[in-house]
CSV table of C-alpha atoms in Angstrom, one decimal:
chain,number,residue,atom,x,y,z
A,12,MET,CA,96.4,32.2,-169.5
A,13,PRO,CA,96.5,34.9,-172.2
A,14,THR,CA,94.0,37.7,-172.0
A,15,ILE,CA,92.1,38.9,-175.1
A,16,LEU,CA,90.2,42.1,-175.4
A,17,ALA,CA,87.2,41.4,-177.7
A,18,VAL,CA,85.6,44.5,-179.2
A,19,ASP,CA,82.3,44.5,-181.0
A,20,ASP,CA,79.2,46.7,-180.9
A,21,SER,CA,76.9,43.7,-181.5
A,22,PRO,CA,76.0,41.8,-178.2
A,23,SER,CA,75.3,38.7,-180.3
A,24,MET,CA,78.7,38.8,-181.9
A,25,ARG,CA,80.5,39.5,-178.6
A,26,HIS,CA,78.6,36.6,-177.1
A,27,MET,CA,79.8,34.2,-179.8
A,28,VAL,CA,83.4,35.5,-179.9
A,29,THR,CA,83.7,35.4,-176.1
A,30,TYR,CA,82.3,31.8,-176.1
A,31,ALA,CA,84.7,30.6,-178.7
A,32,LEU,CA,87.7,32.3,-177.0
A,33,ARG,CA,86.9,31.1,-173.5
A,34,ARG,CA,86.4,27.6,-174.9
A,35,GLY,CA,89.9,28.0,-176.4
A,36,GLY,CA,91.4,28.7,-173.0
A,37,PHE,CA,91.6,32.4,-173.1
A,38,GLU,CA,90.5,35.0,-170.6
A,39,VAL,CA,88.3,37.6,-172.3
A,40,ILE,CA,87.5,41.2,-171.6
A,41,GLU,CA,84.6,42.5,-173.6
A,42,ALA,CA,84.2,46.0,-175.0
A,43,CYS,CA,81.3,47.5,-177.0
A,44,ASP,CA,83.2,50.1,-179.1
A,45,GLY,CA,86.5,51.8,-179.5
A,46,VAL,CA,86.1,54.2,-176.6
A,47,ASP,CA,85.1,51.4,-174.2
A,48,ALA,CA,88.0,49.3,-175.5
A,49,LEU,CA,90.6,52.0,-175.1
A,50,ALA,CA,89.5,52.6,-171.5
A,51,LYS,CA,89.5,48.8,-170.7
A,52,ALA,CA,92.9,48.3,-172.5
A,53,GLN,CA,94.5,50.8,-170.3
A,54,GLY,CA,93.3,49.2,-167.1
A,55,ALA,CA,94.3,45.7,-167.9
A,56,ASP,CA,97.2,43.5,-169.1
A,57,VAL,CA,96.0,42.4,-172.5
A,58,ASP,CA,97.9,40.0,-174.7
A,59,LEU,CA,95.9,40.4,-177.9
A,60,ILE,CA,93.1,42.6,-179.2
A,61,LEU,CA,90.4,41.3,-181.5
A,62,SER,CA,88.3,44.1,-182.8
A,63,ASP,CA,85.3,44.7,-185.1
A,64,VAL,CA,85.8,47.6,-187.6
A,65,ASN,CA,82.4,49.3,-188.0
A,66,MET,CA,81.4,50.5,-184.5
A,67,PRO,CA,79.8,53.7,-183.1
A,68,GLN,CA,81.7,56.2,-180.9
A,69,MET,CA,85.1,55.1,-182.2
A,70,ASP,CA,85.5,52.6,-185.0
A,71,GLY,CA,88.1,49.7,-185.1
A,72,ILE,CA,90.6,51.5,-187.3
A,73,SER,CA,90.7,54.6,-185.0
A,74,LEU,CA,91.0,52.3,-182.1
A,75,VAL,CA,94.1,50.7,-183.6
A,76,ARG,CA,95.6,54.1,-184.2
A,77,GLU,CA,94.9,55.2,-180.6
A,78,LEU,CA,96.3,52.0,-179.2
A,79,ARG,CA,99.5,52.1,-181.3
A,80,ALA,CA,100.1,55.6,-179.8
A,81,LEU,CA,100.2,54.1,-176.3
A,82,PRO,CA,103.7,52.7,-175.4
A,83,ALA,CA,102.1,49.7,-173.6
A,84,TYR,CA,100.2,48.8,-176.8
A,85,SER,CA,102.8,49.6,-179.5
A,86,ASN,CA,103.6,45.9,-179.9
A,87,ILE,CA,100.5,44.0,-178.8
A,88,PRO,CA,98.9,42.1,-181.6
A,89,ILE,CA,95.7,43.5,-183.0
A,90,LEU,CA,93.5,41.5,-185.2
A,91,MET,CA,90.4,42.9,-187.0
A,92,LEU,CA,87.3,40.6,-187.1
A,93,THR,CA,84.9,42.2,-189.5
A,94,THR,CA,82.3,41.9,-192.3
A,95,GLU,CA,84.4,44.4,-194.3
A,96,MET,CA,86.3,42.7,-197.1
A,97,SER,CA,87.4,45.6,-199.3
A,98,THR,CA,91.1,46.0,-200.1
A,99,GLU,CA,90.8,49.7,-199.2
A,100,ARG,CA,89.6,49.0,-195.6
A,101,LYS,CA,92.2,46.3,-195.2
A,102,THR,CA,95.0,48.6,-196.3
A,103,GLU,CA,93.6,51.3,-193.9
A,104,GLY,CA,93.7,48.8,-191.1
A,105,ARG,CA,97.2,47.6,-192.0
A,106,ASN,CA,98.5,51.2,-192.2
A,107,ALA,CA,96.9,52.0,-188.8
A,108,GLY,CA,98.9,49.2,-187.3
A,109,ALA,CA,96.6,46.1,-187.3
A,110,ASN,CA,98.4,42.7,-187.6
A,111,GLY,CA,95.6,40.8,-189.3
A,112,TRP,CA,92.2,40.8,-190.9
A,113,ILE,CA,89.6,38.1,-190.4
A,114,ILE,CA,86.4,38.2,-192.3
A,115,LYS,CA,83.1,37.2,-190.7
A,116,PRO,CA,81.4,34.8,-190.4
A,117,PHE,CA,84.3,33.5,-188.5
A,118,ASP,CA,85.1,29.8,-188.0
A,119,PRO,CA,85.8,29.3,-184.3
A,120,ASP,CA,88.5,26.7,-184.9
A,121,ARG,CA,90.2,28.8,-187.5
A,122,LEU,CA,90.0,31.9,-185.3
A,123,LEU,CA,91.7,30.1,-182.4
A,124,ALA,CA,94.4,28.7,-184.7
A,125,THR,CA,95.1,32.2,-186.0
A,126,ILE,CA,95.3,33.6,-182.5
A,127,HIS,CA,97.7,30.8,-181.4
A,128,LYS,CA,99.8,31.5,-184.5
A,129,VAL,CA,99.9,35.2,-183.7
A,130,LEU,CA,100.7,34.8,-180.0
A,131,GLY,CA,103.4,32.2,-180.9
B,18,MET,CA,62.0,44.7,-240.6
B,19,PRO,CA,63.0,48.4,-240.2
B,20,LEU,CA,59.8,49.2,-238.4
B,21,GLU,CA,60.2,46.6,-235.7
B,22,MET,CA,63.9,47.5,-235.3
B,23,ALA,CA,62.9,51.0,-234.8
B,24,LYS,CA,60.3,50.0,-232.2
B,25,GLY,CA,62.9,47.7,-230.5
B,26,SER,CA,65.5,50.4,-230.2
B,27,GLY,CA,62.9,52.8,-229.1
B,28,LYS,CA,62.0,50.5,-226.2
B,29,GLN,CA,65.7,50.0,-225.4
B,30,GLU,CA,66.1,53.8,-225.4
B,31,PHE,CA,63.1,54.1,-223.1
B,32,LEU,CA,64.6,51.5,-220.7
B,33,ASP,CA,68.0,53.2,-220.8
B,34,LYS,CA,66.4,56.5,-219.9
B,35,ARG,CA,64.5,54.8,-217.1
B,36,ALA,CA,67.7,53.2,-215.8
B,37,ALA,CA,69.4,56.6,-215.9
B,38,GLN,CA,66.6,57.9,-213.7
B,39,LEU,CA,67.2,55.4,-211.0
B,40,PRO,CA,68.9,56.9,-208.0
B,41,PRO,CA,72.6,55.8,-207.6
B,42,THR,CA,73.2,52.8,-205.5
B,43,LEU,CA,75.4,52.8,-202.4
B,44,LEU,CA,78.9,51.3,-202.7
B,45,GLY,CA,78.6,47.5,-203.0
B,46,PHE,CA,75.0,47.3,-204.2
B,47,SER,CA,75.4,47.8,-207.9
B,48,HIS,CA,74.8,44.1,-208.6
B,49,ILE,CA,71.3,44.3,-207.2
B,50,GLN,CA,68.5,44.1,-209.9
B,51,ARG,CA,66.6,47.4,-210.1
B,52,TYR,CA,63.8,48.8,-212.2
B,53,TRP,CA,61.3,51.6,-212.4
B,54,ASP,CA,57.8,50.9,-210.9
B,55,ALA,CA,55.3,53.1,-212.6
B,56,ARG,CA,52.5,52.4,-210.1
B,57,HIS,CA,54.5,53.6,-207.1
B,58,GLN,CA,56.5,56.1,-209.2
B,59,MET,CA,59.8,55.0,-207.7
B,60,ALA,CA,62.8,52.8,-208.2
B,61,VAL,CA,62.6,49.2,-207.0
B,62,ALA,CA,65.4,47.0,-205.9
B,63,LYS,CA,64.6,43.3,-206.0
B,64,ILE,CA,66.6,41.1,-203.7
B,65,MET,CA,67.1,37.3,-203.9
B,66,PRO,CA,67.8,34.8,-201.2
B,67,GLY,CA,71.2,35.6,-199.6
B,68,GLN,CA,71.2,39.2,-200.8
B,69,LEU,CA,70.6,42.5,-199.1
B,70,TYR,CA,70.1,46.1,-200.2
B,71,VAL,CA,70.4,49.4,-198.4
B,72,THR,CA,69.4,52.8,-199.7
B,73,ARG,CA,69.3,56.4,-198.6
B,74,HIS,CA,66.9,57.4,-201.4
B,75,ARG,CA,63.2,57.1,-202.0
B,76,GLU,CA,63.2,53.6,-203.3
B,77,MET,CA,61.2,50.4,-202.7
B,78,ILE,CA,62.8,47.1,-201.9
B,79,VAL,CA,61.0,44.0,-202.9
B,80,THR,CA,61.5,40.3,-202.2
B,81,VAL,CA,59.6,37.0,-202.1
B,82,LEU,CA,59.8,34.9,-199.0
B,83,GLY,CA,58.9,31.3,-198.4
B,84,SER,CA,60.6,29.9,-195.3
B,85,CYS,CA,63.3,32.6,-195.5
B,86,VAL,CA,63.1,35.6,-193.3
B,87,SER,CA,63.7,39.3,-194.1
B,88,ALA,CA,64.5,42.0,-191.6
B,89,CYS,CA,63.5,45.5,-192.8
B,90,VAL,CA,65.6,47.9,-190.8
B,91,ARG,CA,65.8,51.7,-191.1
B,92,ASP,CA,67.1,54.7,-189.2
B,93,LYS,CA,64.0,56.7,-188.3
B,94,VAL,CA,66.0,60.0,-188.2
B,95,THR,CA,67.9,59.8,-191.5
B,96,GLY,CA,65.6,57.5,-193.4
B,97,VAL,CA,68.5,55.3,-194.5
B,98,GLY,CA,67.4,51.7,-194.5
B,99,GLY,CA,67.4,48.3,-196.1
B,100,MET,CA,66.3,44.7,-196.2
B,101,ASN,CA,68.1,41.4,-196.1
B,102,HIS,CA,66.7,37.9,-197.1
B,103,PHE,CA,68.2,34.9,-195.5
B,104,MET,CA,67.7,31.5,-193.9
B,105,LEU,CA,69.9,29.5,-191.6
B,106,PRO,CA,72.0,26.9,-193.4
B,107,ILE,CA,70.1,23.6,-193.8
B,108,GLN,CA,72.6,20.7,-193.7
B,109,GLN,CA,75.9,21.5,-191.9
B,110,GLU,CA,74.9,20.8,-188.3
B,111,ALA,CA,75.7,17.1,-188.2
B,112,ALA,CA,78.8,17.4,-190.3
B,113,ARG,CA,80.3,20.0,-187.9
B,114,SER,CA,79.3,18.7,-184.5
B,115,SER,CA,82.7,19.4,-183.0
B,116,THR,CA,82.0,23.1,-183.2
B,117,PRO,CA,80.0,24.4,-180.2
B,118,ILE,CA,78.9,27.5,-182.1
B,119,SER,CA,76.6,26.3,-184.9
B,120,ASP,CA,77.0,27.3,-188.5
B,121,ALA,CA,73.4,28.4,-188.3
B,122,ALA,CA,74.1,30.9,-185.6
B,123,ARG,CA,77.2,32.2,-187.2
B,124,TYR,CA,75.5,32.6,-190.6
B,125,GLY,CA,72.4,34.2,-189.1
B,126,ASN,CA,74.5,36.7,-187.1
B,127,TRP,CA,76.5,37.6,-190.1
B,128,ALA,CA,73.4,38.1,-192.3
B,129,MET,CA,71.9,40.5,-189.7
B,130,GLU,CA,75.2,42.3,-189.0
B,131,MET,CA,75.8,42.9,-192.7
B,132,LEU,CA,72.5,44.7,-193.0
B,133,ILE,CA,72.8,46.7,-189.7
B,134,ASN,CA,76.4,47.7,-190.5
B,135,GLU,CA,75.6,49.0,-193.9
B,136,ILE,CA,72.9,51.2,-192.3
B,137,LEU,CA,75.2,52.4,-189.5
B,138,LYS,CA,77.9,53.2,-192.2
B,139,GLN,CA,75.4,55.5,-193.9
B,140,GLY,CA,74.9,57.4,-190.7
B,141,GLY,CA,72.2,55.3,-189.0
B,142,LYS,CA,72.3,55.0,-185.2
B,143,ARG,CA,71.6,51.8,-183.2
B,144,GLN,CA,69.3,53.8,-180.9
B,145,THR,CA,67.0,55.0,-183.6
B,146,LEU,CA,66.8,51.9,-185.7
B,147,GLU,CA,63.3,50.6,-186.5
B,148,VAL,CA,63.1,46.8,-187.1
B,149,LYS,CA,60.3,44.9,-188.9
B,150,LEU,CA,60.4,41.1,-189.5
B,151,PHE,CA,58.7,39.0,-192.1
B,152,GLY,CA,58.6,35.5,-193.6
B,153,GLY,CA,59.4,32.1,-192.1
B,154,GLY,CA,56.4,30.4,-193.6
B,155,LYS,CA,56.1,26.6,-193.6
B,156,VAL,CA,56.3,26.2,-197.3
B,157,LEU,CA,59.0,23.6,-197.9
B,158,SER,CA,57.1,20.6,-199.2
B,159,GLY,CA,57.7,16.9,-199.6
B,160,ILE,CA,61.0,15.5,-198.6
B,161,ASN,CA,62.0,18.3,-196.2
B,162,HIS,CA,60.0,17.7,-193.0
B,163,ILE,CA,62.0,20.1,-190.9
B,164,ASP,CA,60.1,23.3,-190.3
B,165,VAL,CA,62.9,25.6,-191.6
B,166,GLY,CA,60.7,28.6,-191.3
B,167,ALA,CA,60.2,28.1,-187.6
B,168,LYS,CA,64.0,27.9,-187.0
B,169,ASN,CA,64.5,31.1,-189.0
B,170,ILE,CA,61.8,32.9,-187.0
B,171,ALA,CA,63.2,31.7,-183.7
B,172,PHE,CA,66.7,32.8,-184.7
B,173,VAL,CA,65.8,36.3,-185.9
B,174,THR,CA,63.5,37.0,-183.0
B,175,GLU,CA,66.1,36.0,-180.5
B,176,TYR,CA,68.8,38.0,-182.3
B,177,ILE,CA,66.7,41.2,-182.3
B,178,GLY,CA,66.0,40.8,-178.6
B,179,ARG,CA,69.7,40.2,-177.8
B,180,GLU,CA,70.7,43.2,-179.7
B,181,GLY,CA,68.2,45.3,-177.7
B,182,PHE,CA,66.0,46.3,-180.6
B,183,ALA,CA,62.2,46.4,-180.5
B,184,ILE,CA,60.2,44.7,-183.2
B,185,ALA,CA,58.1,47.5,-184.6
B,186,ASP,CA,56.1,45.2,-186.9
B,187,LYS,CA,56.1,41.6,-188.0
B,188,ASP,CA,54.3,39.0,-190.1
B,189,MET,CA,55.9,35.7,-189.7
B,190,GLY,CA,55.0,32.0,-189.8
B,191,GLY,CA,51.9,30.5,-191.3
B,192,THR,CA,51.8,28.1,-194.3
B,193,TYR,CA,52.1,30.6,-197.1
B,194,ALA,CA,54.8,32.6,-199.0
B,195,ARG,CA,54.9,36.3,-199.0
B,196,LYS,CA,55.9,39.2,-201.3
B,197,ILE,CA,57.3,42.0,-199.2
B,198,LEU,CA,57.4,45.6,-200.5
B,199,TYR,CA,59.4,47.8,-198.2
B,200,PHE,CA,59.7,51.6,-198.3
B,201,PRO,CA,62.7,52.5,-196.1
B,202,ALA,CA,62.2,56.2,-196.4
B,203,THR,CA,58.9,56.0,-194.6
B,204,GLY,CA,59.1,52.6,-193.0
B,205,ALA,CA,55.9,51.4,-194.7
B,206,VAL,CA,55.6,47.8,-195.6
B,207,GLU,CA,53.1,46.0,-197.9
B,208,VAL,CA,52.8,42.3,-197.4
B,209,LEU,CA,51.1,40.2,-200.1
B,210,ARG,CA,50.3,36.6,-199.3
B,211,ILE,CA,51.1,34.2,-202.2
B,212,SER,CA,48.8,31.3,-203.0
B,213,GLU,CA,50.3,27.8,-202.6
B,214,GLN,CA,50.0,26.9,-206.3
B,215,ARG,CA,52.7,29.4,-207.2
B,216,ASN,CA,55.3,28.2,-204.6
B,217,ASP,CA,57.2,25.5,-206.5
B,218,GLN,CA,59.8,27.8,-208.0
B,219,LEU,CA,60.2,29.7,-204.8
B,220,VAL,CA,60.7,26.5,-202.8
B,221,MET,CA,63.3,25.3,-205.2
B,222,ARG,CA,65.2,28.6,-205.1
B,223,GLU,CA,65.2,28.7,-201.3
B,224,ASP,CA,66.2,25.1,-201.0
B,225,ASP,CA,69.1,25.6,-203.4
B,226,TYR,CA,70.2,28.7,-201.5
B,227,GLY,CA,70.0,26.9,-198.1
B,228,LYS,CA,72.2,24.1,-199.4
B,229,ARG,CA,74.8,26.4,-200.9
B,230,ILE,CA,75.2,28.6,-197.8
B,231,ASP,CA,78.2,26.6,-196.6
B,232,LEU,CA,80.2,28.0,-199.5
B,233,GLN,CA,79.6,31.5,-198.1
B,234,THR,CA,80.7,30.7,-194.6
B,235,GLN,CA,84.3,30.1,-195.6
B,236,ASN,CA,86.2,32.6,-193.6
B,237,ASP,CA,89.1,34.5,-194.8
B,238,VAL,CA,92.2,35.2,-192.7
B,239,GLU,CA,95.0,37.5,-193.7
B,240,LEU,CA,97.9,38.2,-191.5
B,241,PHE,CA,100.0,41.3,-192.0
B,242,ASN,CA,103.4,41.9,-190.4
B,243,LEU,CA,103.4,40.7,-186.9
B,244,PRO,CA,104.8,42.6,-184.0
B,245,PRO,CA,108.0,41.3,-182.4
B,246,ARG,CA,107.2,38.5,-179.8
B,247,SER,CA,107.2,39.6,-176.2
B,248,PRO,CA,108.0,37.1,-173.4
B,249,LYS,CA,104.9,34.9,-172.8
B,250,LYS,CA,103.1,35.2,-169.6
B,251,SER,CA,103.0,32.1,-167.4
């Protein structure tokens, strides 16, 4: 069963995302910001990261950069799940090494379909 | 009519001058209607159902609520704050029963997160946010028997609790509409109750908004270059 690291500073959003992913058959590790995610990623075997962008401590874009610098995470898919829809932020995410951009409010079925597509 | 024309252009000039005096909006809020309020001697941003406004200046944010709710949120340290105005979508529940997470919850979460994120982006901190909640009146009349206001109140109250925020002030429920005047710089709020006779237009506007929410919940997925596939785990 693939493991997804779900990162969001909002407990409500983490709750919804985790619920949707578990129902879709994934194991989920939750993290509340970039710093928390970076620590949890290094202690687990993660298949995909789904991260918010605007977060305290370390935002999602910085998290992508930090993860991409780690050999174990150089090729793990990272999808951003965010309210941000500006081209500038998307480009920033893409340049940092993110593999996809999903705009909230997310549709659970479409989110799962996207993840399945990315995981192949 | 040279005299009237002169008068007209004079008025326009006056309005232009006033507009020039309004503090600049933050990125993404230039579409919000703003004007100068002589009584309060400050700029006013007027938000409609489905909109939100965040400012770091000494401004007033105004909205009129029927069964919709508004969260007034500000950072007590920096003074940056704003207001949203939303309701849970009215009609999609039955149509989308296969989805365990309701459209209502997804939309409500989004409406709240949009506001809070904008404040955090401007330097606000979750720990120092002050939250005040208003609206949720039972004002939808006639055909619509569901108490939409009560659903909105239940959602926003639960959301704030789950996020770990305290409710610093609230005025929700009842059978009347409200006009909310919010001053994010100080956190002050003035609530004016609106008499029933003047609710028709408001009810129509909210009803229309509630029905068109499903258009806004279309999500957008964009995939960039994908990393090379690694062997799948069993």
